[in-house]
Short mmCIF file of C-alpha atoms and ligand atoms in Angstrom, two decimals:
data_model
loop_
_atom_site.label_atom_id
_atom_site.label_comp_id
_atom_site.label_asym_id
_atom_site.label_seq_id
_atom_site.Cartn_x
_atom_site.Cartn_y
_atom_site.Cartn_z
CA MET A 1 -19.87 -270.64 -83.78
CA ALA A 2 -21.77 -267.58 -82.63
CA GLU A 3 -22.68 -267.53 -78.98
CA VAL A 4 -26.21 -268.74 -78.35
CA LYS A 5 -28.50 -266.07 -76.99
CA GLU A 6 -30.34 -266.66 -73.74
CA TYR A 7 -33.87 -265.30 -73.59
CA LEU A 8 -35.50 -264.54 -70.24
CA ASN A 9 -39.07 -264.30 -69.03
CA TYR A 10 -40.62 -260.83 -69.01
CA ILE A 11 -42.51 -260.19 -65.78
CA ASP A 12 -43.60 -256.82 -64.39
CA GLY A 13 -41.41 -254.94 -66.85
CA LYS A 14 -38.24 -256.90 -66.06
CA TRP A 15 -36.40 -259.66 -67.94
CA VAL A 16 -35.89 -262.41 -65.38
CA ARG A 17 -34.72 -266.01 -65.12
CA SER A 18 -37.13 -268.78 -64.17
CA LYS A 19 -37.23 -269.22 -60.40
CA SER A 20 -35.92 -272.78 -60.69
CA GLY A 21 -33.06 -271.69 -62.97
CA ARG A 22 -33.98 -274.38 -65.50
CA THR A 23 -33.76 -273.70 -69.24
CA PHE A 24 -34.47 -275.40 -72.59
CA GLU A 25 -33.14 -275.11 -76.12
CA ASN A 26 -35.01 -273.85 -79.16
CA ARG A 27 -33.56 -275.61 -82.22
CA ASN A 28 -33.76 -275.13 -85.97
CA PRO A 29 -35.87 -277.88 -87.56
CA ALA A 30 -33.89 -277.59 -90.83
CA LYS A 31 -30.52 -277.87 -89.04
CA TRP A 32 -31.18 -279.62 -85.77
CA ASP A 33 -27.57 -279.12 -84.58
CA GLU A 34 -28.21 -275.34 -84.57
CA VAL A 35 -29.54 -273.89 -81.34
CA VAL A 36 -31.54 -270.72 -82.02
CA GLY A 37 -31.80 -269.67 -78.40
CA ILE A 38 -31.91 -270.80 -74.78
CA PHE A 39 -35.23 -270.18 -73.02
CA GLN A 40 -36.52 -270.33 -69.46
CA LYS A 41 -38.19 -273.58 -68.43
CA SER A 42 -40.64 -271.93 -66.10
CA SER A 43 -42.97 -273.39 -63.52
CA LYS A 44 -46.08 -272.45 -61.59
CA GLU A 45 -44.21 -269.90 -59.40
CA ASP A 46 -43.11 -267.92 -62.45
CA VAL A 47 -46.66 -267.95 -63.82
CA GLU A 48 -48.03 -266.75 -60.48
CA ALA A 49 -45.59 -263.82 -60.47
CA ALA A 50 -46.61 -262.93 -64.03
CA ILE A 51 -50.34 -263.07 -63.25
CA GLU A 52 -49.79 -261.02 -60.09
CA ALA A 53 -48.01 -258.36 -62.16
CA ALA A 54 -50.76 -258.35 -64.78
CA LYS A 55 -53.43 -258.05 -62.11
CA LYS A 56 -51.60 -255.15 -60.48
CA ALA A 57 -51.14 -253.32 -63.79
CA PHE A 58 -54.77 -253.70 -64.91
CA PRO A 59 -56.51 -250.81 -63.04
CA LYS A 60 -54.09 -248.22 -64.41
CA TRP A 61 -53.87 -249.62 -67.94
CA LYS A 62 -57.64 -249.79 -68.39
CA ARG A 63 -57.92 -246.09 -67.45
CA ILE A 64 -55.63 -245.01 -70.27
CA PRO A 65 -57.98 -243.99 -73.10
CA ALA A 66 -58.13 -246.55 -75.89
CA PRO A 67 -56.76 -244.11 -78.55
CA LYS A 68 -53.68 -243.61 -76.33
CA ARG A 69 -53.24 -247.35 -75.79
CA GLY A 70 -53.47 -247.58 -79.57
CA GLU A 71 -50.58 -245.11 -79.96
CA ILE A 72 -48.25 -247.52 -78.14
CA LEU A 73 -49.35 -250.33 -80.43
CA ARG A 74 -48.77 -248.13 -83.47
CA ARG A 75 -45.20 -247.39 -82.35
CA ALA A 76 -44.58 -251.10 -81.78
CA THR A 77 -45.97 -251.93 -85.21
CA GLU A 78 -43.67 -249.38 -86.83
CA ILE A 79 -40.69 -251.04 -85.15
CA ILE A 80 -41.85 -254.44 -86.41
CA MET A 81 -42.00 -252.96 -89.92
CA GLU A 82 -38.44 -251.66 -89.65
CA ARG A 83 -37.18 -255.00 -88.39
CA LYS A 84 -39.33 -257.19 -90.67
CA GLU A 85 -36.51 -258.92 -92.55
CA GLU A 86 -34.48 -259.73 -89.46
CA LEU A 87 -37.58 -261.05 -87.65
CA ALA A 88 -38.50 -263.21 -90.65
CA ARG A 89 -35.01 -264.73 -90.70
CA LEU A 90 -35.15 -265.53 -87.01
CA MET A 91 -38.59 -267.10 -87.48
CA THR A 92 -37.42 -269.26 -90.39
CA ARG A 93 -34.59 -270.53 -88.19
CA GLU A 94 -36.82 -271.37 -85.26
CA MET A 95 -39.79 -272.76 -87.20
CA GLY A 96 -38.59 -273.97 -90.59
CA LYS A 97 -41.03 -272.34 -93.01
CA ASN A 98 -39.46 -270.48 -95.92
CA LEU A 99 -38.61 -266.79 -95.91
CA LYS A 100 -41.52 -265.75 -98.12
CA GLU A 101 -43.85 -267.27 -95.57
CA THR A 102 -42.13 -265.90 -92.49
CA ARG A 103 -42.16 -262.42 -94.06
CA GLY A 104 -45.89 -262.99 -94.45
CA ASP A 105 -46.17 -264.08 -90.83
CA VAL A 106 -44.47 -260.87 -89.65
CA GLN A 107 -46.68 -258.90 -92.04
CA GLU A 108 -49.74 -260.38 -90.32
CA ALA A 109 -48.47 -258.96 -87.05
CA ILE A 110 -48.01 -255.57 -88.76
CA ASP A 111 -51.54 -255.67 -90.21
CA THR A 112 -53.00 -256.71 -86.86
CA GLY A 113 -51.07 -254.00 -85.03
CA PHE A 114 -52.28 -251.22 -87.31
CA TYR A 115 -55.83 -252.55 -87.18
CA ALA A 116 -55.66 -252.44 -83.37
CA PHE A 117 -54.31 -248.89 -83.52
CA GLY A 118 -57.31 -247.88 -85.61
CA GLU A 119 -59.68 -249.74 -83.33
CA GLY A 120 -58.50 -247.47 -80.51
CA ARG A 121 -60.64 -244.74 -82.12
CA ARG A 122 -63.58 -247.04 -82.82
CA LEU A 123 -64.38 -249.80 -80.29
CA PHE A 124 -67.91 -249.05 -81.38
CA SER A 125 -70.80 -249.91 -79.15
CA TRP A 126 -74.58 -249.68 -79.61
CA ASN A 127 -77.09 -247.15 -78.42
CA THR A 128 -80.76 -247.91 -78.75
CA PRO A 129 -84.05 -246.23 -77.78
CA SER A 130 -85.51 -247.00 -74.41
CA GLU A 131 -89.10 -248.23 -74.17
CA LEU A 132 -89.71 -245.41 -71.67
CA PRO A 133 -89.65 -241.63 -72.33
CA ASP A 134 -86.83 -239.43 -71.08
CA LYS A 135 -84.53 -242.37 -70.66
CA PHE A 136 -81.30 -243.27 -72.51
CA ALA A 137 -80.25 -246.86 -73.17
CA LEU A 138 -76.52 -247.08 -73.88
CA THR A 139 -73.81 -249.72 -74.00
CA PHE A 140 -70.04 -249.64 -73.52
CA ARG A 141 -67.29 -252.15 -74.09
CA LYS A 142 -65.17 -252.80 -71.00
CA PRO A 143 -61.94 -254.77 -70.69
CA VAL A 144 -62.27 -258.09 -68.86
CA GLY A 145 -59.06 -258.22 -66.82
CA VAL A 146 -56.08 -260.56 -67.03
CA VAL A 147 -55.90 -262.50 -70.30
CA GLY A 148 -53.95 -265.76 -70.59
CA ALA A 149 -52.76 -266.34 -74.18
CA ILE A 150 -51.46 -269.76 -75.23
CA THR A 151 -50.15 -270.10 -78.78
CA PRO A 152 -48.96 -272.82 -81.20
CA TRP A 153 -45.69 -273.04 -83.17
CA ASN A 154 -46.88 -272.73 -86.76
CA PHE A 155 -47.41 -268.94 -86.77
CA PRO A 156 -44.80 -267.82 -84.24
CA MET A 157 -45.53 -264.08 -84.45
CA ALA A 158 -48.85 -263.79 -86.31
CA ILE A 159 -50.88 -265.77 -83.79
CA PRO A 160 -49.40 -264.09 -80.69
CA SER A 161 -50.12 -260.74 -82.36
CA TRP A 162 -53.74 -261.74 -83.11
CA LYS A 163 -54.23 -262.21 -79.39
CA VAL A 164 -51.91 -259.68 -77.73
CA PHE A 165 -52.67 -256.56 -79.82
CA PRO A 166 -56.47 -256.62 -79.51
CA ALA A 167 -56.37 -257.78 -75.86
CA LEU A 168 -54.13 -254.83 -74.95
CA LEU A 169 -55.99 -252.32 -77.09
CA ALA A 170 -59.21 -253.25 -75.32
CA GLY A 171 -57.58 -252.46 -71.97
CA ASN A 172 -56.76 -255.93 -70.66
CA THR A 173 -53.40 -257.03 -69.33
CA VAL A 174 -51.83 -260.21 -70.67
CA VAL A 175 -49.71 -263.21 -69.76
CA ILE A 176 -48.51 -265.05 -72.87
CA LYS A 177 -47.05 -268.53 -73.10
CA PRO A 178 -45.71 -269.28 -76.58
CA ALA A 179 -45.19 -272.78 -77.99
CA THR A 180 -42.05 -274.51 -76.76
CA ASP A 181 -40.88 -275.05 -80.35
CA THR A 182 -41.01 -271.35 -81.31
CA PRO A 183 -40.61 -268.94 -78.39
CA ALA A 184 -38.13 -266.52 -80.04
CA SER A 185 -40.46 -264.64 -82.40
CA SER A 186 -42.91 -263.81 -79.63
CA ALA A 187 -40.03 -262.79 -77.34
CA GLU A 188 -38.95 -260.27 -79.98
CA MET A 189 -42.53 -259.01 -80.22
CA VAL A 190 -42.61 -258.49 -76.44
CA LYS A 191 -39.28 -256.62 -76.54
CA ILE A 192 -40.65 -254.37 -79.26
CA LEU A 193 -43.77 -253.58 -77.23
CA GLU A 194 -41.53 -252.74 -74.28
CA GLU A 195 -39.44 -250.44 -76.50
CA ALA A 196 -42.64 -248.79 -77.75
CA GLY A 197 -43.49 -247.77 -74.19
CA LEU A 198 -45.82 -250.41 -72.79
CA PRO A 199 -45.94 -249.92 -69.00
CA PRO A 200 -44.57 -252.67 -66.70
CA GLY A 201 -46.90 -255.58 -65.95
CA VAL A 202 -49.25 -254.87 -68.86
CA LEU A 203 -47.75 -257.68 -70.94
CA ASN A 204 -45.90 -260.61 -69.38
CA TYR A 205 -44.12 -263.42 -71.19
CA VAL A 206 -43.42 -266.82 -69.64
CA THR A 207 -41.89 -269.76 -71.51
CA GLY A 208 -42.11 -273.45 -70.62
CA SER A 209 -44.22 -276.51 -71.21
CA GLY A 210 -47.95 -276.74 -71.73
CA SER A 211 -48.27 -279.13 -68.82
CA GLU A 212 -46.57 -276.77 -66.35
CA VAL A 213 -46.86 -273.19 -67.59
CA GLY A 214 -50.01 -273.69 -69.67
CA GLU A 215 -51.83 -275.53 -66.90
CA ALA A 216 -50.81 -272.91 -64.34
CA ILE A 217 -52.29 -270.16 -66.54
CA ILE A 218 -55.60 -271.86 -67.26
CA ASN A 219 -56.12 -272.93 -63.63
CA HIS A 220 -55.35 -269.56 -62.05
CA PRO A 221 -58.50 -267.86 -60.71
CA ASP A 222 -57.24 -264.35 -61.59
CA VAL A 223 -57.02 -265.15 -65.31
CA ARG A 224 -60.45 -264.09 -66.60
CA VAL A 225 -60.01 -264.89 -70.30
CA VAL A 226 -58.09 -267.72 -71.91
CA THR A 227 -57.37 -267.33 -75.60
CA PHE A 228 -55.95 -270.47 -77.15
CA THR A 229 -54.90 -271.65 -80.58
CA GLY A 230 -53.74 -275.24 -80.97
CA SER A 231 -54.98 -278.80 -81.12
CA ALA A 232 -58.54 -279.91 -80.44
CA GLU A 233 -57.24 -282.21 -77.71
CA VAL A 234 -55.64 -279.42 -75.66
CA GLY A 235 -58.53 -277.08 -76.54
CA SER A 236 -61.00 -279.44 -74.99
CA ARG A 237 -58.87 -279.70 -71.85
CA ILE A 238 -58.79 -275.89 -71.63
CA ALA A 239 -62.56 -275.64 -72.05
CA GLU A 240 -62.99 -278.13 -69.23
CA VAL A 241 -60.82 -276.15 -66.81
CA ALA A 242 -62.28 -272.82 -67.93
CA GLY A 243 -65.76 -274.23 -67.42
CA LYS A 244 -64.93 -275.19 -63.86
CA HIS A 245 -63.71 -271.66 -63.10
CA LEU A 246 -66.33 -269.90 -65.28
CA LYS A 247 -63.72 -268.13 -67.34
CA LYS A 248 -64.27 -266.67 -70.75
CA VAL A 249 -62.47 -268.87 -73.28
CA SER A 250 -61.85 -268.66 -77.00
CA LEU A 251 -60.54 -271.68 -78.87
CA GLU A 252 -59.11 -271.84 -82.39
CA LEU A 253 -58.45 -275.50 -83.11
CA GLY A 254 -57.80 -277.92 -85.94
CA GLY A 255 -59.03 -278.36 -89.48
CA LYS A 256 -59.45 -280.98 -92.21
CA ASN A 257 -59.93 -278.55 -95.02
CA PRO A 258 -61.28 -279.60 -98.42
CA GLN A 259 -60.69 -278.19 -101.88
CA ILE A 260 -63.38 -279.20 -104.40
CA VAL A 261 -62.61 -279.06 -108.13
CA MET A 262 -65.52 -279.16 -110.60
CA PRO A 263 -65.33 -279.84 -114.37
CA SER A 264 -65.74 -276.18 -115.37
CA ALA A 265 -62.76 -275.06 -113.24
CA ASP A 266 -59.59 -273.52 -114.60
CA LEU A 267 -57.51 -276.63 -113.86
CA ASP A 268 -54.12 -274.93 -113.79
CA LEU A 269 -55.44 -272.40 -111.30
CA ALA A 270 -56.86 -275.23 -109.20
CA VAL A 271 -53.51 -277.05 -109.30
CA ASP A 272 -51.75 -273.86 -108.16
CA GLY A 273 -54.29 -273.64 -105.35
CA VAL A 274 -53.90 -277.15 -104.04
CA LEU A 275 -50.10 -277.05 -104.27
CA TRP A 276 -50.00 -273.92 -102.13
CA GLY A 277 -52.80 -275.10 -99.84
CA ALA A 278 -51.44 -278.59 -99.20
CA PHE A 279 -47.68 -278.09 -99.24
CA GLY A 280 -47.21 -274.44 -98.24
CA THR A 281 -45.90 -274.27 -94.65
CA THR A 282 -45.17 -278.01 -95.20
CA GLY A 283 -48.89 -278.59 -94.62
CA GLN A 284 -48.63 -277.29 -91.07
CA ARG A 285 -51.43 -274.74 -91.16
CA CYS A 286 -54.75 -275.12 -89.44
CA THR A 287 -56.22 -274.09 -92.80
CA ALA A 288 -54.00 -276.40 -94.89
CA THR A 289 -55.72 -278.30 -97.71
CA SER A 290 -55.66 -281.89 -96.51
CA ARG A 291 -58.47 -283.18 -98.72
CA LEU A 292 -58.80 -282.75 -102.49
CA ILE A 293 -62.24 -283.63 -103.82
CA LEU A 294 -62.19 -284.08 -107.60
CA HIS A 295 -65.10 -284.50 -109.96
CA GLU A 296 -64.66 -287.73 -111.95
CA ALA A 297 -64.82 -285.89 -115.28
CA ILE A 298 -61.49 -284.12 -114.66
CA TYR A 299 -59.95 -286.61 -112.23
CA ASP A 300 -57.25 -288.24 -114.41
CA GLU A 301 -56.24 -285.00 -116.08
CA PHE A 302 -56.00 -283.19 -112.75
CA ILE A 303 -53.91 -285.90 -111.09
CA ASP A 304 -51.46 -285.83 -114.02
CA ARG A 305 -50.99 -282.08 -113.81
CA LEU A 306 -50.71 -282.14 -110.02
CA LEU A 307 -48.08 -284.90 -109.99
CA LYS A 308 -45.94 -283.03 -112.48
CA ARG A 309 -46.00 -279.92 -110.31
CA VAL A 310 -45.35 -281.76 -107.04
CA ASN A 311 -42.25 -283.27 -108.58
CA GLU A 312 -40.97 -279.76 -109.30
CA LEU A 313 -41.27 -278.52 -105.71
CA LYS A 314 -37.93 -277.48 -104.25
CA ILE A 315 -37.55 -278.86 -100.77
CA GLY A 316 -34.63 -277.74 -98.69
CA ASP A 317 -33.11 -274.97 -96.60
CA PRO A 318 -35.95 -272.53 -95.92
CA LEU A 319 -33.44 -269.66 -95.71
CA GLU A 320 -32.82 -270.01 -99.47
CA GLU A 321 -35.09 -267.74 -101.49
CA ASP A 322 -36.23 -270.37 -103.99
CA THR A 323 -37.13 -273.10 -101.48
CA ASP A 324 -40.80 -274.05 -101.74
CA MET A 325 -41.00 -276.35 -98.75
CA GLY A 326 -38.95 -276.63 -95.59
CA PRO A 327 -38.91 -279.31 -92.89
CA VAL A 328 -41.65 -280.21 -90.43
CA ILE A 329 -41.33 -278.80 -86.94
CA ASN A 330 -39.64 -281.63 -85.03
CA GLN A 331 -38.87 -285.33 -84.89
CA ALA A 332 -42.02 -286.31 -83.00
CA GLN A 333 -44.18 -284.53 -85.56
CA ARG A 334 -42.37 -286.26 -88.43
CA GLU A 335 -42.98 -289.61 -86.76
CA ARG A 336 -46.62 -288.74 -86.22
CA ILE A 337 -47.03 -287.83 -89.90
CA HIS A 338 -45.33 -291.04 -90.96
CA GLY A 339 -47.59 -292.99 -88.59
CA TYR A 340 -50.62 -291.60 -90.45
CA VAL A 341 -49.07 -292.59 -93.78
CA GLU A 342 -48.67 -296.16 -92.54
CA ILE A 343 -52.30 -296.18 -91.36
CA GLY A 344 -53.43 -294.82 -94.75
CA LYS A 345 -51.66 -297.67 -96.55
CA LYS A 346 -53.03 -300.26 -94.16
CA GLU A 347 -56.58 -298.98 -94.59
CA GLY A 348 -56.35 -299.36 -98.36
CA ALA A 349 -55.58 -295.88 -99.68
CA LYS A 350 -53.15 -295.86 -102.62
CA LEU A 351 -49.91 -293.95 -102.13
CA LEU A 352 -49.34 -291.93 -105.29
CA ILE A 353 -46.16 -290.11 -104.29
CA GLY A 354 -44.00 -289.51 -101.21
CA GLY A 355 -44.82 -291.32 -98.01
CA GLU A 356 -41.41 -291.23 -96.39
CA PRO A 357 -38.83 -288.90 -94.84
CA LEU A 358 -36.28 -287.25 -97.13
CA THR A 359 -32.77 -288.44 -96.39
CA GLY A 360 -29.19 -287.82 -97.49
CA GLY A 361 -27.15 -284.60 -97.64
CA ILE A 362 -28.80 -281.58 -96.03
CA TYR A 363 -31.92 -283.63 -95.38
CA ASP A 364 -30.12 -285.60 -92.66
CA ARG A 365 -29.67 -282.42 -90.62
CA GLY A 366 -33.40 -281.72 -90.28
CA TRP A 367 -36.91 -283.13 -90.21
CA PHE A 368 -37.75 -283.22 -93.91
CA TYR A 369 -40.66 -285.24 -95.28
CA LYS A 370 -41.66 -285.85 -98.88
CA PRO A 371 -44.82 -284.21 -100.22
CA THR A 372 -47.27 -287.07 -100.03
CA ILE A 373 -50.46 -287.79 -101.96
CA PHE A 374 -52.91 -290.61 -101.37
CA VAL A 375 -55.60 -291.49 -103.94
CA ASP A 376 -58.54 -293.89 -103.64
CA VAL A 377 -59.27 -292.41 -100.24
CA THR A 378 -62.75 -293.07 -98.86
CA PRO A 379 -64.44 -290.84 -96.27
CA ASP A 380 -64.36 -293.47 -93.51
CA MET A 381 -60.55 -293.79 -93.50
CA THR A 382 -58.47 -292.37 -90.64
CA ILE A 383 -56.46 -290.16 -93.04
CA ALA A 384 -59.76 -288.78 -94.35
CA GLN A 385 -60.92 -287.79 -90.86
CA GLU A 386 -58.01 -286.83 -88.60
CA GLU A 387 -55.80 -283.77 -88.83
CA ILE A 388 -52.31 -284.90 -89.87
CA PHE A 389 -50.63 -281.47 -89.84
CA GLY A 390 -47.98 -282.28 -92.41
CA PRO A 391 -47.50 -282.45 -96.20
CA VAL A 392 -50.06 -285.20 -96.77
CA LEU A 393 -52.98 -284.80 -99.18
CA SER A 394 -55.86 -287.25 -99.51
CA VAL A 395 -57.71 -287.33 -102.85
CA PHE A 396 -61.37 -288.32 -103.30
CA LYS A 397 -63.24 -288.96 -106.55
CA VAL A 398 -66.90 -287.87 -106.70
CA LYS A 399 -69.71 -287.93 -109.26
CA SER A 400 -71.50 -284.67 -108.45
CA LEU A 401 -71.35 -281.43 -106.50
CA ASP A 402 -73.81 -282.87 -103.98
CA GLU A 403 -71.49 -285.76 -103.32
CA ALA A 404 -68.50 -283.40 -103.11
CA ILE A 405 -70.26 -281.31 -100.47
CA GLU A 406 -71.29 -284.42 -98.56
CA VAL A 407 -67.66 -285.63 -98.47
CA ALA A 408 -66.43 -282.13 -97.57
CA ASN A 409 -68.87 -281.88 -94.66
CA GLY A 410 -68.32 -285.43 -93.42
CA VAL A 411 -65.68 -284.58 -90.81
CA ASN A 412 -65.70 -283.24 -87.27
CA TYR A 413 -63.82 -280.06 -88.18
CA GLY A 414 -65.04 -277.01 -90.09
CA LEU A 415 -62.38 -274.33 -90.48
CA SER A 416 -61.66 -273.55 -94.13
CA SER A 417 -62.97 -274.85 -97.47
CA SER A 418 -62.59 -274.11 -101.16
CA ILE A 419 -64.29 -274.71 -104.48
CA TYR A 420 -62.87 -274.24 -107.97
CA THR A 421 -65.59 -273.76 -110.57
CA THR A 422 -66.64 -271.19 -113.16
CA ASN A 423 -70.28 -272.14 -112.76
CA LEU A 424 -72.00 -269.48 -110.67
CA LEU A 425 -74.72 -271.79 -109.40
CA GLU A 426 -72.19 -274.34 -108.18
CA ALA A 427 -70.16 -271.66 -106.45
CA MET A 428 -73.21 -270.24 -104.68
CA LYS A 429 -74.38 -273.67 -103.60
CA ALA A 430 -70.95 -274.43 -102.11
CA VAL A 431 -70.87 -271.09 -100.27
CA GLU A 432 -74.30 -271.87 -98.87
CA GLU A 433 -73.73 -275.49 -97.89
CA LEU A 434 -70.11 -276.04 -96.93
CA GLU A 435 -69.90 -276.39 -93.14
CA ALA A 436 -66.90 -274.18 -92.48
CA GLY A 437 -66.03 -270.83 -90.95
CA ILE A 438 -64.35 -269.81 -94.20
CA THR A 439 -65.13 -270.64 -97.85
CA TYR A 440 -62.98 -269.57 -100.78
CA VAL A 441 -64.19 -269.55 -104.38
CA ASN A 442 -61.40 -270.11 -106.91
CA ALA A 443 -58.73 -269.66 -104.24
CA PRO A 444 -56.97 -272.12 -101.92
CA THR A 445 -58.04 -272.93 -98.36
CA ILE A 446 -55.19 -270.81 -96.96
CA GLY A 447 -54.82 -267.04 -97.19
CA ALA A 448 -56.96 -265.42 -94.51
CA GLU A 449 -56.73 -261.63 -94.18
CA THR A 450 -56.41 -260.21 -90.69
CA HIS A 451 -59.30 -257.76 -90.87
CA LEU A 452 -61.95 -260.45 -91.40
CA PRO A 453 -63.38 -262.93 -88.89
CA PHE A 454 -61.23 -266.06 -88.56
CA GLY A 455 -62.35 -269.35 -87.03
CA GLY A 456 -64.49 -272.36 -87.65
CA VAL A 457 -67.52 -274.46 -86.86
CA LYS A 458 -67.90 -277.89 -85.22
CA LYS A 459 -64.76 -279.09 -83.39
CA THR A 460 -62.64 -276.28 -84.83
CA GLY A 461 -63.56 -274.08 -81.92
CA ASN A 462 -66.17 -272.88 -79.49
CA GLY A 463 -67.91 -270.30 -81.60
CA HIS A 464 -65.55 -267.35 -81.34
CA ARG A 465 -63.87 -265.58 -84.23
CA GLU A 466 -60.47 -263.95 -84.10
CA GLY A 467 -59.42 -261.23 -86.55
CA GLY A 468 -61.04 -257.97 -87.56
CA TRP A 469 -63.74 -256.54 -85.36
CA THR A 470 -64.93 -259.92 -84.06
CA VAL A 471 -61.88 -260.57 -81.88
CA TYR A 472 -62.97 -257.64 -79.69
CA GLU A 473 -65.95 -259.73 -78.55
CA ILE A 474 -63.46 -262.03 -76.86
CA PHE A 475 -61.57 -259.28 -75.09
CA THR A 476 -64.42 -257.03 -73.97
CA GLU A 477 -67.52 -257.32 -71.86
CA TRP A 478 -70.64 -255.23 -72.33
CA LYS A 479 -71.73 -252.67 -69.76
CA THR A 480 -75.35 -251.61 -70.26
CA VAL A 481 -76.26 -248.18 -68.90
CA TYR A 482 -79.75 -246.70 -68.41
CA ILE A 483 -80.01 -242.99 -67.71
CA ASP A 484 -83.44 -241.87 -66.58
CA PHE A 485 -83.97 -238.09 -66.73
CA SER A 486 -87.77 -238.14 -66.32
CA GLY A 487 -87.55 -237.24 -62.65
CA LYS A 488 -90.00 -239.96 -61.68
CA LEU A 489 -90.04 -243.69 -61.09
CA GLN A 490 -90.56 -245.39 -64.45
CA LYS A 491 -91.17 -249.14 -64.65
CA ALA A 492 -90.03 -251.12 -67.67
CA GLN A 493 -92.53 -253.73 -68.87
CA ILE A 494 -95.18 -252.34 -66.48
CA ASP A 495 -95.83 -248.70 -67.33
CA THR A 496 -98.13 -248.16 -70.28
CA TRP A 497 -97.75 -245.28 -72.68
CA GLU A 498 -100.32 -242.46 -72.44
CA GLU A 499 -100.24 -239.08 -74.20
P1 LIG B 501 -50.91 -277.98 -79.11
O1 LIG B 501 -50.11 -279.18 -78.85
O2 LIG B 501 -52.34 -278.00 -78.78
O3 LIG B 501 -50.17 -276.78 -78.37
C1 LIG B 501 -50.62 -275.46 -78.44
C2 LIG B 501 -50.16 -274.71 -77.21
O4 LIG B 501 -50.77 -275.25 -76.05
C3 LIG B 501 -48.66 -274.80 -76.96
O5 LIG B 501 -48.21 -273.58 -76.44
C4 LIG B 501 -48.59 -275.89 -75.91
O6 LIG B 501 -47.41 -275.86 -75.14
C5 LIG B 501 -49.81 -275.57 -75.08
N1 LIG B 501 -50.32 -276.65 -74.23
C6 LIG B 501 -50.14 -277.98 -74.38
N2 LIG B 501 -50.78 -278.65 -73.40
C7 LIG B 501 -51.39 -277.72 -72.60
C8 LIG B 501 -52.20 -277.79 -71.43
N3 LIG B 501 -52.53 -278.94 -70.86
N4 LIG B 501 -52.65 -276.64 -70.90
C9 LIG B 501 -52.36 -275.45 -71.47
N5 LIG B 501 -51.57 -275.34 -72.55
C10 LIG B 501 -51.10 -276.45 -73.14
O7 LIG B 501 -50.85 -277.57 -80.65
P2 LIG B 501 -49.54 -277.41 -81.56
O8 LIG B 501 -49.05 -278.77 -81.86
O9 LIG B 501 -48.63 -276.40 -81.01
O10 LIG B 501 -50.19 -276.75 -82.86
C11 LIG B 501 -50.82 -277.51 -83.84
C12 LIG B 501 -52.32 -277.45 -83.69
O11 LIG B 501 -52.79 -276.11 -83.67
C13 LIG B 501 -53.05 -278.07 -84.86
O12 LIG B 501 -54.13 -278.84 -84.39
C14 LIG B 501 -53.57 -276.90 -85.65
O13 LIG B 501 -54.68 -277.14 -86.43
C15 LIG B 501 -53.87 -275.94 -84.56
N6 LIG B 501 -53.90 -274.57 -85.08
C16 LIG B 501 -55.13 -273.94 -85.16
C17 LIG B 501 -55.22 -272.66 -85.66
C18 LIG B 501 -56.55 -271.97 -85.76
O14 LIG B 501 -56.58 -270.77 -85.74
N7 LIG B 501 -57.66 -272.68 -85.83
C19 LIG B 501 -54.07 -271.98 -86.05
C20 LIG B 501 -52.85 -272.64 -85.96
C21 LIG B 501 -52.78 -273.93 -85.46
P3 LIG B 501 -46.07 -276.65 -75.62
O15 LIG B 501 -45.64 -276.01 -76.88
O16 LIG B 501 -45.14 -276.44 -74.51
O17 LIG B 501 -46.50 -278.08 -75.82
MG1 LIG B 502 -37.51 -274.28 -82.84
#
């Protein structure tokens, strides 16, 4: 067996062990006996050293002009492009999604990196007339300071890149804590940024648990921005701590995303959409389709076509090119998913297919779970309301578009949503009325592009949007500048205009 690689923390430009010397293993969810890497189990002291380094590096980094900071990000992005295949393979081993998807995940980092490079020559701000003569009213974007980035396991490189690239481009310094299940992809990203010439202390990487490393980051007074993607439960904890310290905080949390199918829809297209939306990434996307809302006129026909296609899904080793669905992330998550299935049955939903772990042969090496569909689901059921984060789809039957929209909106989350219809009026009504940060027409709930705003309403977040130009609102603060060249004292709101 190949020797298992040990990854270190990256603090102040040096790769170092955790101060306690403790480590943990990162394992492959498809082959649990395979250790992907050994990582540092850090504690508060390691976090303090990382924040200290970031704080020290900030004054110099923010003075480098944004186009020059962008050059470093461009070089890093080019290296990611060269190493795309190798990075995708590593990610499939540490996370379990198939190679097509991990190539896509790395591609998101590439897209985000090049966008940030371009933003180095934009970072546009607003100028506006003053209400007084001979006076300029200008604004500038300024970096905030030390950013704490805390990321989940389902997009091991894409999500870290969404946070790290724009935070750095804007002139902040960063401490990142990746998810314990998937620290390798972000470690490689950090190494690449180092190779591209990022100065010491500008980006620091500390691995370890949410309760130790995560808590130490969010509670530290020198961390001025916390950017978090993960569960609503942890998000709310972070908002509470950030509120106490008056930190800026951006939260990207869960979803319970609906796909509506109306009678005029291209049914095969809608089946393609829900298959990809519900079972892609083994259902472990914040934008995964977890609710399918079918109009009664096409209900039976649609269920028949869907069942046939679900039965054809190839579930297995995600390193094989033709695998559609890999395992779920770990044992606890598989148990959690199964717990929801049991609740669904108890509450009276009808299990159409799946509903149990896959066993035997290669399945016994990992955390595989059957694609699962419940029908006869009503909006009050637990499986209709809570995020399961696995390959479990709940199907609802409705009589009208109004009822479909009411069901779709009847949850606490509001990230993504989708409608399949060829009726223009129905499509427009759905776009107008679905309570979600993202609505797709004739496309699945997953598939966001990195140059558009990404995030959701209600308990999906706290009003911020990552992606595109909107993420720069998180990582910059406005400086307003008035320049008075009248040579006299002018009083806003008080002086009156005379010729
Ligand atoms: P999670 O349990 O909330 O963990 C996310 C991150 O927070 C991990 O790095 C975790 O560390 C850390 N953490 C845990 N407790 C913490 C604490 N008290 N203080 C600070 N950090 C803490 O979520 P997950 O299970 O990794 O990811 C699944 C969730 O993420 C789902 O709800 C999904 O919808 C959501 N998600 C949302 C988006 C979006 O953009 N809206 C995208 C992807 C995923 P450990 O790994 O060490 O526990
Ligand atoms: Mg792993």
